[in-house]
Structure formats: structure tokens, C-alpha cells
Coordinates of C-alpha atoms and ligand atoms in Angstrom, one line a residue:
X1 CA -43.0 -13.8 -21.8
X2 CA -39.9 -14.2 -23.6
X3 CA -41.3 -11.5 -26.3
X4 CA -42.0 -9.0 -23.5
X5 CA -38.7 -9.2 -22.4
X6 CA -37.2 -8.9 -26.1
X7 CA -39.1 -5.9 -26.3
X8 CA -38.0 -4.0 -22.8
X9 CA -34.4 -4.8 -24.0
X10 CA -34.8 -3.2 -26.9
X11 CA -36.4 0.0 -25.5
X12 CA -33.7 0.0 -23.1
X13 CA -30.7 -0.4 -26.1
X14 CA -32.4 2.3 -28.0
X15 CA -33.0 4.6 -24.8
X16 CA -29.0 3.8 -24.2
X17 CA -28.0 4.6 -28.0
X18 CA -30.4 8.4 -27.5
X19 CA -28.5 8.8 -24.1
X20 CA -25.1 8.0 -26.2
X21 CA -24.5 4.8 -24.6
X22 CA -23.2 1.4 -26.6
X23 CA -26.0 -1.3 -25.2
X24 CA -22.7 -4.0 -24.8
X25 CA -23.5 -6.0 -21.8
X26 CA -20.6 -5.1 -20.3
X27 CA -21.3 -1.5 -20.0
X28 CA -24.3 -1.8 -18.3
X29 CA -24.2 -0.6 -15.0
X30 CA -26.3 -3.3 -12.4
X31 CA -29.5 -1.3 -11.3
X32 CA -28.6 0.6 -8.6
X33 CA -25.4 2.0 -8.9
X34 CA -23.5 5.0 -9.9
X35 CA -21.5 4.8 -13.1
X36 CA -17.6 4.8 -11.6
X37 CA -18.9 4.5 -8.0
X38 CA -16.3 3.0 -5.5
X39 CA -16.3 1.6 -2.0
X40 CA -14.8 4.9 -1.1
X41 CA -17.1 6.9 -3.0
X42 CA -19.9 5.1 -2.5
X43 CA -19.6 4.6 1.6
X44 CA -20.7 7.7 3.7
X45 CA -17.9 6.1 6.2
X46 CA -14.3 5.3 5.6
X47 CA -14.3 2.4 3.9
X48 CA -10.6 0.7 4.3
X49 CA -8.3 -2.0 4.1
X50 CA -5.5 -3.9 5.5
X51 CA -2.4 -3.6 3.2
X52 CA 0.8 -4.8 2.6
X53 CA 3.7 -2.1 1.5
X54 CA 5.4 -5.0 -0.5
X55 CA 2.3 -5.5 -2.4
X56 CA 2.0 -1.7 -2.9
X57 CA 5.5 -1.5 -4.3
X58 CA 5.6 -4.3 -6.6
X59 CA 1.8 -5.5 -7.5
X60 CA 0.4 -2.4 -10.1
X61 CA -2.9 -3.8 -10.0
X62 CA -2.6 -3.9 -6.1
X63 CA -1.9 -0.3 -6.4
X64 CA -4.0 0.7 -8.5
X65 CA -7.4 -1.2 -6.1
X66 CA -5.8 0.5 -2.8
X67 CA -5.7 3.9 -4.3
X68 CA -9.0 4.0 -6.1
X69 CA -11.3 2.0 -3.7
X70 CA -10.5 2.5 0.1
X71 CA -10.4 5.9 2.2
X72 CA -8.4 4.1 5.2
X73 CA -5.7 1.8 5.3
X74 CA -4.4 -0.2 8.3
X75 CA -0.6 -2.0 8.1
X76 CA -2.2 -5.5 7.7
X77 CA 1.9 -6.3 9.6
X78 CA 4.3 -3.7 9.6
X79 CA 3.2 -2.2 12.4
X80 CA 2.8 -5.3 14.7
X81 CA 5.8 -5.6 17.2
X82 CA 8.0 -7.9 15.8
X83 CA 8.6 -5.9 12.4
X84 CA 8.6 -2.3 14.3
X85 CA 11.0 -2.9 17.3
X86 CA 12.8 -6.0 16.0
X87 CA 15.7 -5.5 18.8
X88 CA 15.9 -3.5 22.1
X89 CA 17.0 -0.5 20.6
X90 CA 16.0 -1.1 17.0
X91 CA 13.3 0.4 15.2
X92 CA 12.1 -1.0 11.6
X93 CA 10.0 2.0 10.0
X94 CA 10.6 1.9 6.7
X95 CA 8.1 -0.3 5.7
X96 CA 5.1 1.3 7.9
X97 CA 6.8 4.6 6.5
X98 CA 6.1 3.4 3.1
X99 CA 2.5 3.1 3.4
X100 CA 2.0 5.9 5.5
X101 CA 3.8 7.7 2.5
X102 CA 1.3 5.9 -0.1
X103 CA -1.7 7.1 2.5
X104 CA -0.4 10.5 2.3
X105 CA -0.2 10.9 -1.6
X106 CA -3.6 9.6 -2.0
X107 CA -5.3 11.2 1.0
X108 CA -6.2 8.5 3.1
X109 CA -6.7 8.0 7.1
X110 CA -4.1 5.4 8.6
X111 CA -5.9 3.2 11.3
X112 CA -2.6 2.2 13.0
X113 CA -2.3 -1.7 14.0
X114 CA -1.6 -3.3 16.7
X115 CA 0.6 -1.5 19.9
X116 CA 0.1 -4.7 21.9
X117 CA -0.7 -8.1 20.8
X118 CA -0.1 -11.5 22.2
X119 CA 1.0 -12.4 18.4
X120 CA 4.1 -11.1 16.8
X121 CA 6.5 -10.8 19.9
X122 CA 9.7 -10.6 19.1
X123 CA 12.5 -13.4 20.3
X124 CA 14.0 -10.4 22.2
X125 CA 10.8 -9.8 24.7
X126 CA 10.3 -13.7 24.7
X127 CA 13.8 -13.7 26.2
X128 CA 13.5 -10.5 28.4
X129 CA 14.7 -10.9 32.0
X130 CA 13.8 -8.0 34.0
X131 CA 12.2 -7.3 36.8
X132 CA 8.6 -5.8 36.8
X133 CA 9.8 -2.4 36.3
X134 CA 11.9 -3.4 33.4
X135 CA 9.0 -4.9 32.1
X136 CA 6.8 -1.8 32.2
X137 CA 9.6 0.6 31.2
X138 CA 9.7 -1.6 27.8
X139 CA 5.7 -1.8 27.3
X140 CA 6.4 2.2 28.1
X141 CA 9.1 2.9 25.5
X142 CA 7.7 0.3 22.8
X143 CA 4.2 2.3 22.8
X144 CA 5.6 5.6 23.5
X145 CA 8.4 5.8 20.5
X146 CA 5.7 4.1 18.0
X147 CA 2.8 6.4 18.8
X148 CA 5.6 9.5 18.7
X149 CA 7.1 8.5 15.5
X150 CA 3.7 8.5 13.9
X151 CA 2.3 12.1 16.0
X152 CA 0.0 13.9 13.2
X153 CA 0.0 10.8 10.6
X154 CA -1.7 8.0 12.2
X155 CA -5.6 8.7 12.9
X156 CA -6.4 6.2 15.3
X157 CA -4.9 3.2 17.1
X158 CA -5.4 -0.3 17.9
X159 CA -3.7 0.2 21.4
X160 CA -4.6 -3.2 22.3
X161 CA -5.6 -6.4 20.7
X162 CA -7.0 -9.4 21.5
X163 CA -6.3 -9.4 25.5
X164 CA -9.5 -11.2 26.2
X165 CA -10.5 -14.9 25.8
X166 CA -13.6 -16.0 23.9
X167 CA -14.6 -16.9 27.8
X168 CA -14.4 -13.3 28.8
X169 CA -10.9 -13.7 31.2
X170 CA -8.0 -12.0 30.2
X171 CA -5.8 -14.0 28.0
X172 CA -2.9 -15.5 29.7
X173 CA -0.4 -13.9 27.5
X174 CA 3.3 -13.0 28.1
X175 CA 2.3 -9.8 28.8
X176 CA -0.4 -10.6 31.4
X177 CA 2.3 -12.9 33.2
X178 CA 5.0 -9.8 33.4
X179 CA 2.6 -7.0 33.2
X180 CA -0.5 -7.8 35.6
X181 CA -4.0 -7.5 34.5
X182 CA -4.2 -3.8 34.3
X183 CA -1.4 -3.3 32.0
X184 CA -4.8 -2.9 29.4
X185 CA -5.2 0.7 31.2
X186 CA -1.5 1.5 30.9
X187 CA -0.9 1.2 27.6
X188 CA -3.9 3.4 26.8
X189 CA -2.3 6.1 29.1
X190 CA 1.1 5.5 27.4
X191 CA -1.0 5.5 24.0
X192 CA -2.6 8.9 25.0
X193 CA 0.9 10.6 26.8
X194 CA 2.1 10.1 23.2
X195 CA -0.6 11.5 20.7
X196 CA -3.2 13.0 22.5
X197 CA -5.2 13.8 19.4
X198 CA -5.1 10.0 18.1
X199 CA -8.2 7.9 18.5
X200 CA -7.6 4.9 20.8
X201 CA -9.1 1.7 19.8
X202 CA -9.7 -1.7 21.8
X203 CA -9.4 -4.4 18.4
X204 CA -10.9 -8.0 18.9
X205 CA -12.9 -10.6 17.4
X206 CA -15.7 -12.9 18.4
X207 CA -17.9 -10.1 19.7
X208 CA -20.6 -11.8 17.2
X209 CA -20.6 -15.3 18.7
X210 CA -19.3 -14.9 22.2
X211 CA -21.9 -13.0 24.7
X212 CA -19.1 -13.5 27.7
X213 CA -16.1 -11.5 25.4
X214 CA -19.0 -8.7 24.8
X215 CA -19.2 -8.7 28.7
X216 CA -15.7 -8.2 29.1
X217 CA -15.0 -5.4 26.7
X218 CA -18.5 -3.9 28.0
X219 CA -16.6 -3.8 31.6
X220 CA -13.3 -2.2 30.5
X221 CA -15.0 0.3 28.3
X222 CA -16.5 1.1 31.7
X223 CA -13.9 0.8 33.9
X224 CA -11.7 2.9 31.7
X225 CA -14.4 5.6 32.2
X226 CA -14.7 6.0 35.7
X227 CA -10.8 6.3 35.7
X228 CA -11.1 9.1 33.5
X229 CA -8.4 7.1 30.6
X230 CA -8.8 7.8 27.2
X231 CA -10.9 4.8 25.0
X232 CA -12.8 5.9 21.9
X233 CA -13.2 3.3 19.9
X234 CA -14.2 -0.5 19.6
X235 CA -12.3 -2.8 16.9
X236 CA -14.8 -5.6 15.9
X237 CA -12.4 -7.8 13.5
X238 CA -15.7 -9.9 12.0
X239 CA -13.3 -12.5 10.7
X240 CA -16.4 -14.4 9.6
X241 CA -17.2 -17.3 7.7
X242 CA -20.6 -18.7 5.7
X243 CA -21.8 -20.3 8.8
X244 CA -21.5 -17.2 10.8
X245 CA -24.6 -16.0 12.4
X246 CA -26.3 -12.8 11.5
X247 CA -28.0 -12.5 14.6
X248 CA -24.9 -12.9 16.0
X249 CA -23.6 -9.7 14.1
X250 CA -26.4 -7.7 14.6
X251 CA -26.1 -8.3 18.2
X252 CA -22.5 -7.4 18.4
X253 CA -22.8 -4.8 16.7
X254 CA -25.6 -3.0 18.4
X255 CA -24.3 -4.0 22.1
X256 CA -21.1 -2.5 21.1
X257 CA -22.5 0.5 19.8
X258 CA -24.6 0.7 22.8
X259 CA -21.3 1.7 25.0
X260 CA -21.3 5.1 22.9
X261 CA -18.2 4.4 21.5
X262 CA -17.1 4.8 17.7
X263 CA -17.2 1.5 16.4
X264 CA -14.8 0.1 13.7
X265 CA -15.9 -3.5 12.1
X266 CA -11.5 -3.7 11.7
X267 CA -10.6 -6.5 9.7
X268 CA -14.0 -7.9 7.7
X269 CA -13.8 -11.4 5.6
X270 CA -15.6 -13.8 5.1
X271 CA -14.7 -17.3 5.2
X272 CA -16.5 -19.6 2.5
X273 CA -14.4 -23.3 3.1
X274 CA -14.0 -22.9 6.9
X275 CA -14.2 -26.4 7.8
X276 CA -11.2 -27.1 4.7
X277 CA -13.3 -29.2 2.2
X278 CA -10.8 -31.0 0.2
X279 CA -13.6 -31.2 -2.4
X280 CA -13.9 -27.5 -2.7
X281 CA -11.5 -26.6 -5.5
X282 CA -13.0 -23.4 -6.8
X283 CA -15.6 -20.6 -5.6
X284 CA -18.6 -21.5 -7.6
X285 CA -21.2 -19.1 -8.7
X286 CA -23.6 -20.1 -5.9
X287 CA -21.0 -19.7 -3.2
X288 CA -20.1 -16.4 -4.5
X289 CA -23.9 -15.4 -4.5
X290 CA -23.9 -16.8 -0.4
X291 CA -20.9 -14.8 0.1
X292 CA -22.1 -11.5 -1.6
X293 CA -25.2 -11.7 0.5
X294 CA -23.7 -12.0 4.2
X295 CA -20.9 -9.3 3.2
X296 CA -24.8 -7.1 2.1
X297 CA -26.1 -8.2 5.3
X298 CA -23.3 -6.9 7.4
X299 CA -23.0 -3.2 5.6
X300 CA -26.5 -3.2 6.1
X301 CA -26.9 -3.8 10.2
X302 CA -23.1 -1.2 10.1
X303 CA -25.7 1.2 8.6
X304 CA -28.0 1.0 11.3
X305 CA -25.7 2.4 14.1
X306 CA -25.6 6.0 14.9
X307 CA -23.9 7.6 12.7
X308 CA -21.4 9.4 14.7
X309 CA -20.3 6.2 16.1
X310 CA -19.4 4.9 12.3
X311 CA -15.8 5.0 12.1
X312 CA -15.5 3.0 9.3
X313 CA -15.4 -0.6 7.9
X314 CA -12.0 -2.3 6.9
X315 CA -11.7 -5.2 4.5
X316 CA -8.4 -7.6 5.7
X317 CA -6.5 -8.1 2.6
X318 CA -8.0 -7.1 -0.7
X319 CA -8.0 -9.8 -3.2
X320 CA -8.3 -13.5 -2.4
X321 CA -4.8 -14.2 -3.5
X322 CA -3.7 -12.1 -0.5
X323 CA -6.0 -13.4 2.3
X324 CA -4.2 -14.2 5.1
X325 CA -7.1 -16.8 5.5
X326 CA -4.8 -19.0 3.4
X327 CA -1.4 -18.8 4.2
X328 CA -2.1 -18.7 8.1
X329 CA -5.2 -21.9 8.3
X330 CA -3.4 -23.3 4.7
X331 CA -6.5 -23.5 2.9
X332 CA -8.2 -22.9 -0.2
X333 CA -10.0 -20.0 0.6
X334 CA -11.9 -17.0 -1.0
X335 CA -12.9 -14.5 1.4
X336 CA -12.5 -11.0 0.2
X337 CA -14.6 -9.1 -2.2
X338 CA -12.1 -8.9 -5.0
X339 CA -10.6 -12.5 -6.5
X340 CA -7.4 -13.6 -7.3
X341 CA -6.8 -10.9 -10.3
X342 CA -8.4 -8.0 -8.3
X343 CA -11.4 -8.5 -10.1
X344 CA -14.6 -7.5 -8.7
X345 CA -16.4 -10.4 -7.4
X346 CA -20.3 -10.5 -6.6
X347 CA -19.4 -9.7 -3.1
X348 CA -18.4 -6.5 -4.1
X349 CA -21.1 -5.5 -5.9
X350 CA -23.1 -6.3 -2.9
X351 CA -21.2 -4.2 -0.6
X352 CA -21.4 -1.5 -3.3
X353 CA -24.9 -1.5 -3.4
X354 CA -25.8 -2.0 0.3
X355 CA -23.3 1.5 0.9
X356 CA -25.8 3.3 -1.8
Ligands
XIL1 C1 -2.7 -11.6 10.6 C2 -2.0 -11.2 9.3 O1 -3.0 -11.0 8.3 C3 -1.1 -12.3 8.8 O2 -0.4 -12.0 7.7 C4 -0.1 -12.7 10.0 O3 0.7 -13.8 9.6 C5 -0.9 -12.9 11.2 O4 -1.7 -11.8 11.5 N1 -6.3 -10.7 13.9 C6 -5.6 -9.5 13.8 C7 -4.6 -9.4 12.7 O5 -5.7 -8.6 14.6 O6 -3.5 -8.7 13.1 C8 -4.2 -10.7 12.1 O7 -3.4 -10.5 11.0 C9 -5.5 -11.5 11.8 C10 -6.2 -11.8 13.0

């Protein structure tokens, strides 16, 4: 056994040397895949991910990942409400301006993130007193002077995100309280009046393990239909971790689909010390082998939708030492296909393979 194997390394070594390659292991490509393939060159999708323009300023080997592997970026932050329109009358675009900038030199779509969200409100709205007009007029102007600024440069839109409990009800945010429950058609209009040739996305999570959130989303995508207002897309966040079910995804995905929207899995990682083990101190092998085959697993049922309705898949951060899976749950945590250094991990290989 071990003398058949010596011998087919040595035919492939010499077929490498005739071919005028070195037979180093580390030039090897692993069966399958192209020689200098990327996520983005690899993917017949965009294939994206959330970024941070401090990162792309300072971090060279940050850079250098975001402008060689991903087609579509989304503003992981800058473009949430709190940085944008820190005051009343104040609006913060130079950081969103710098990745747009970076997007533009390298040819990429922006998938614009988030025009509503019950996170990132800033003191000033907390503290609004207005009447309910006053309160629309500022859901108006927010949406309208973002959307505007961005006319011809931002793709697509997360209009809103997150307005509906894992229970299917709409989420008793500040915005529900001031805005009533149909303020989720408004801001699509508002959205729309703005850029009429940007895609407008509904962004959530959960779809995977909550049947009653599916319900809800499956109701507005109607209900925004029949009322004739603009809805193109689905956001399916897939923040998922090693327990996650792949039913579950399946499911989600294919329901989702099934409203004939396009559908965006919007901010992908994958969890692998969800419940905080304080005896997990590293990624071993074997967890990075469990991880690589549930990020396969979920390229593979993304392949199976039509493919009109493929708008892309977005990784959230890009290397583990960015996951916002640490910082915000303050855990030790590896959930993105790249480690610490931006190395490739086996995750990435996996997707890599699963998009050829
Ligand atoms: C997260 C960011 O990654 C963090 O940096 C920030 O502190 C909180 O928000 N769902 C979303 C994203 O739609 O906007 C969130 O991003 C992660 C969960």
C-alpha cells in the first residue's frame, strides 16, 4: 500500500517537473481547483463581504484580501444610522465615501447597509419629541438624503433590517412605537422616490430556524406586491453556528426563494464556540474541518436556487481577528473563512471548491 502510493507520487512529481512545475508540497494545488482561483473568480455570483474603511486604510493585508477576493462589499457600520446622520442636520460620509471610493477603483458592487435598524440609533432620535409627522418627516429625510447621496454608486439596499421578531410580530422598536406598523412600506417608497434604479432589500436573520419569521417576511413580500411598492430582494444574514441545522438552511433558503425574489445570504459566519467554552482556547484541526464542511454545505443548497434569483453571498468580516462575533458576544471565536493573519483557512477552501 504504502509502495503504491510512493510510486503515484512520483509519477505525479515527474509529470509536474515535464509540465514545468517544482513538486514542493506547497505548490500543489488541492484537486479541484484552478491555479490563482478566488472567491470572486471562482463564484458565478457576487461573492462579497462586510468591510470596515478603517481596516482598508491602515491593515495592507486587509487590503490586499478585499481587493483580490470579493466582487461586493457591504459597510459592515458606516452606513448604519448612528455613524451617517450623527445629529439632526449632520451627515458623516466620509467614511462610507471611503469604501465606496475603494469599491470603485477595484470594480466592485456596494450592497448598501442598513436604512432602518432598531440598532445603531443615534442619542438624537432616542431623544426626538415630535409629533407623528415629525417623526415621519425624519424617517423621510434620513432615507431620502442617504439613498440620494449614494444615486448611481450603491447597487442595492438593505432598506430595512430586522423589523420582525423570531415569533413573526413586528419588533417593538422605537420606530414601530413613533412610526406604526406600516412604516416597513414607507421607507421602501422613500427608498425607491430616491433611487429608482437601486435594488431594495428586506435583511434579517433566523429565516433558517424560525418557520413563524419565514411567515412574516412571506406576508410583506406579499403585501408589498399587491400595493404595487418596490421589494426585490430578501437579506438572509445566516449568522450561523456548528449547531446550526442544515435542514434548517435548506428550508430557508428554498421558501425564500420560492417568493421570486433575488435572494442575498447577507452576512454568512459561522459560529464554532457558540455556547463560550472556556476550555476552547484555539480552533483545532477537527473544528476547522466541521466548519469548512457547513460553510460547503451552504454554497452548495445557494447553488441550487434559480439562478436569476442569486444575488450573491456576503461573508461578515473577513478574517477572524475582525469578527464582530467577538467583540459584540466577547468570546473566543473563529467564524470566518480566513484566520487571524488572513490566511486561508479549510473553510475557505471549501467554499472555493463548492463555487467550482
Ligand atoms: C454588527 C457589526 O458587525 C458590529 O461591529 C456592530 O457593533 C453591531 O452590528 N446583524 C446585522 C449587522 O444586520 O448590521 C450587525 O453588524 C450584525 C447582526
Amino acid at each position: 500500500m504504502a509502495h503504491a502510493i510512493q510510486r503515484i507520487l512520483l509519477i505525479c512529481c515527474l509529470g509536474g517537473i515535464l509540465l514545468g512545475q517544482s513538486c514542493q508540497k506547497n505548490t500543489v494545488q488541492p484537486p479541484g481547483q484552478a491555479r490563482g482561483a478566488t472567491l470572486q473568480s471562482a463564484a458565478p455570483y457576487p461573492f462579497g463581504a462586510a468591510l470596515d474603511p478603517g481596516l482598508l486604510q491602515n491593515h495592507a493585508a486587509y487590503r490586499r484580501v478585499a481587493a483580490t477576493e470579493f466582487s461586493s462589499l457591504t459597510p459592515e457600520n458606516v452606513m448604519k444610522m448612528r455613524t451617517i446622520h450623527p445629529a439632526a442636520t449632520l451627515f458623516n460620509w466620509a467614511p462610507a465615501d471611503l469604501l465606496v471610493d475603494f469599491a470603485r477603483q477595484t470594480n466592485k458592487r456596494v450592497h448598501g447597509h442598513a436604512l432602518l435598524w432598531h440598532e445603531s440609533v443615534p442619542d438624537w432620535v432616542k431623544n426626538f419629541a415630535g409629533d407623528s409627522a415629525a417623526w415621519e418627516e425624519l424617517l423621510q429625510t434620513h432615507i431620502r438624503t442617504v439613498v440620494e447621496h449614494y444615486r448611481g454608486r450603491v447597487r442595492a439596499w438593505d432598506v430595512v433590517n430586522e423589523a420582525f421578531t423570531d415569533g413573526g410580530t413586528l419588533r417593538p422598536s422605537i420606530w414601530l412605537k413613533h412610526l406604526g406598523p406600516d412604516y416597513v412600506a414607507r421607507c421602501f417608497q422613500y427608498a425607491h422616490a430616491a433611487d429608482p434604479d437601486a435594488l431594495l432589500f428586506y435583511n434579517d436573520y433566523g429565516h433558517e430556524y424560525s418557520p413563524r419569521k419565514r411567515r412574516a417576511i412571506e406576508q410583506l413580500v406579499i403585501n408589498l406586491k399587491q400595493r404595487n411598492i418596490p421589494l426585490h430582494g430578501l437579506g438572509l444574514q445566516m449568522h450561523l453556528n456548528r449547531r446550526s441545522d442544515t435542514t434548517g438552511i435548506a428550508t430557508a433558503l428554498r421558501e425564500m426563494a420560492a417568493t421570486g425574489l433575488s435572494i442575498h445570504v447577507s452576512e454568512l459566519d459561522i459560529s464554532m464556540n457558540p455556547q463560550n467554552d472556556p476550555a476552547l482556547q484555539n480552533l483545532t484541526p477537527a473544528l476547522a474541518q466541521e466548519q469548512a464542511q457547513k460553510y460547503r454545505y451552504v454554497v452548495r443548497a445557494y447553488r441550487a436556487l434559480p439562478k436569476n434569483q442569486q444575488y450573491g453571498i456576503t461573508i461578515w468580516n473577513v478574517g477572524d481577528g475582525d469578527s464582530w462575533i467577538r467583540s459584540y458576544y466577547r468570546r473566543r471565536d473563529w467564524p470566518l473563512p480566513f484566520d487571524d493573519n488572513y490566511e486561508k483557512k479549510p473553510a475557505y477552501q471549501a467554499i472555493l471548491s463548492a463555487l467550482q
